[in-house]
Short mmCIF file of C-alpha atoms in Angstrom, two decimals:
data_model
loop_
_atom_site.label_atom_id
_atom_site.label_comp_id
_atom_site.label_asym_id
_atom_site.label_seq_id
_atom_site.Cartn_x
_atom_site.Cartn_y
_atom_site.Cartn_z
CA MET A 59 -19.34 18.67 22.18
CA LYS A 60 -16.67 20.35 20.09
CA THR A 61 -17.22 23.84 18.80
CA SER A 62 -16.44 24.76 15.23
CA ALA A 63 -13.54 26.93 16.49
CA SER A 64 -11.94 24.01 18.32
CA GLU A 65 -12.51 21.72 15.32
CA SER A 66 -10.85 24.33 13.11
CA LEU A 67 -7.87 24.52 15.48
CA MET A 68 -7.64 20.71 15.56
CA THR A 69 -7.70 20.51 11.77
CA SER A 70 -5.08 23.25 11.49
CA LEU A 71 -2.88 21.51 14.06
CA GLN A 72 -3.16 18.20 12.20
CA GLU A 73 -2.08 19.97 9.02
CA ALA A 74 0.87 21.62 10.79
CA ILE A 75 1.92 18.25 12.20
CA ARG A 76 1.66 16.68 8.74
CA LEU A 77 3.85 19.44 7.30
CA ALA A 78 6.39 19.11 10.12
CA GLN A 79 6.96 15.45 9.27
CA ASP A 80 8.90 16.58 6.19
CA VAL A 81 12.02 18.57 7.07
CA HIS A 82 11.79 20.46 3.78
CA GLN A 83 8.37 21.82 4.79
CA HIS A 84 9.28 23.01 8.28
CA SER A 85 8.94 26.68 7.35
CA GLN A 86 5.38 26.04 6.14
CA ALA A 87 4.69 24.02 9.28
CA HIS A 88 5.94 26.89 11.46
CA GLU A 89 3.70 29.34 9.59
CA ALA A 90 0.71 27.05 10.09
CA PHE A 91 1.51 26.68 13.78
CA GLU A 92 1.98 30.44 14.24
CA ALA A 93 -1.58 30.94 12.96
CA ILE A 94 -2.83 28.35 15.46
CA TYR A 95 -0.76 29.94 18.22
CA GLY A 96 -2.24 33.36 17.48
CA GLU A 97 -5.79 32.06 17.74
CA LEU A 98 -5.05 30.01 20.83
CA GLU A 99 -3.26 32.89 22.55
CA ALA A 100 -6.38 35.02 22.21
CA ILE A 101 -8.46 32.28 23.85
CA ASN A 102 -6.06 30.95 26.50
CA PRO A 103 -2.51 32.41 26.73
CA ASP A 104 -1.24 29.74 29.16
CA LEU A 105 -2.42 26.92 26.92
CA ALA A 106 -0.86 28.68 23.93
CA GLU A 107 2.51 28.78 25.71
CA MET A 108 2.30 25.08 26.55
CA MET A 109 1.39 24.26 22.96
CA GLN A 110 4.35 26.28 21.73
CA MET A 111 6.69 24.34 24.01
CA LEU A 112 5.26 21.05 22.77
CA TRP A 113 5.50 22.24 19.16
CA LYS A 114 9.18 23.12 19.52
CA ASP A 115 9.92 19.71 21.03
CA TYR A 116 7.92 17.96 18.31
CA VAL A 117 9.78 19.77 15.52
CA ALA A 118 13.12 19.01 17.19
CA ALA A 119 12.15 15.33 17.45
CA GLN A 120 11.19 15.29 13.77
CA ARG A 121 14.53 16.82 12.79
CA SER A 122 16.36 14.30 14.94
CA ALA A 123 14.43 11.39 13.44
CA SER A 124 15.11 12.68 9.94
CA PHE A 125 18.82 13.03 10.72
CA TRP A 126 19.07 9.47 12.04
CA GLN A 127 17.12 8.06 9.09
CA GLU A 128 19.46 9.80 6.70
CA LEU A 129 22.48 8.60 8.66
CA CYS A 130 21.14 5.02 8.51
CA GLN A 131 20.76 5.32 4.73
CA VAL A 132 24.34 6.56 4.40
CA GLU A 133 25.55 3.70 6.59
CA LYS A 134 23.57 1.20 4.51
CA HIS A 135 25.05 2.49 1.24
CA LEU A 136 28.53 2.49 2.73
CA SER A 137 28.10 -1.10 3.92
CA GLU A 138 26.91 -2.14 0.46
CA ARG A 139 29.91 -0.47 -1.17
CA ILE A 140 32.29 -2.14 1.29
CA ALA A 141 30.70 -5.52 0.55
CA GLU A 142 31.03 -4.91 -3.20
CA SER A 143 34.67 -3.89 -2.79
CA HIS A 144 35.37 -6.95 -0.65
CA LEU A 145 33.81 -9.22 -3.27
CA GLN A 146 35.80 -7.52 -6.03
CA LEU A 147 39.04 -7.91 -4.07
CA LYS A 148 38.29 -11.56 -3.41
CA GLN A 149 37.62 -12.19 -7.11
CA ASN A 150 40.82 -10.36 -8.07
CA TYR A 151 42.79 -12.43 -5.57
CA LEU A 152 41.36 -15.70 -6.89
CA ARG A 153 42.11 -14.63 -10.46
CA LEU A 154 45.71 -13.83 -9.51
CA MET A 155 46.09 -17.19 -7.78
CA ARG A 156 44.85 -19.02 -10.90
CA GLU A 157 47.22 -17.10 -13.15
CA GLN A 158 50.28 -18.03 -11.09
#
């Protein structure tokens, strides 16, 4: 059976994870995690250290995922612009051929 302290830590961790999913809220996520870490360190220092390692890896993974998503969006927009330019060039070429 879960104690209210462990339920509180779980809820706080879920909130920190939710915040960490948005790169713009990483400072808030770190603050939330530091509060969890402080409580956990008082209970079990070894577990707190392991949680901190996992947290750092999780945040790094979130940053990496965000970077790649943004890069994919840039690539998508670039591809769309290239396709538009290609179509425009093709239309200009056909117009020139008709005028000659």
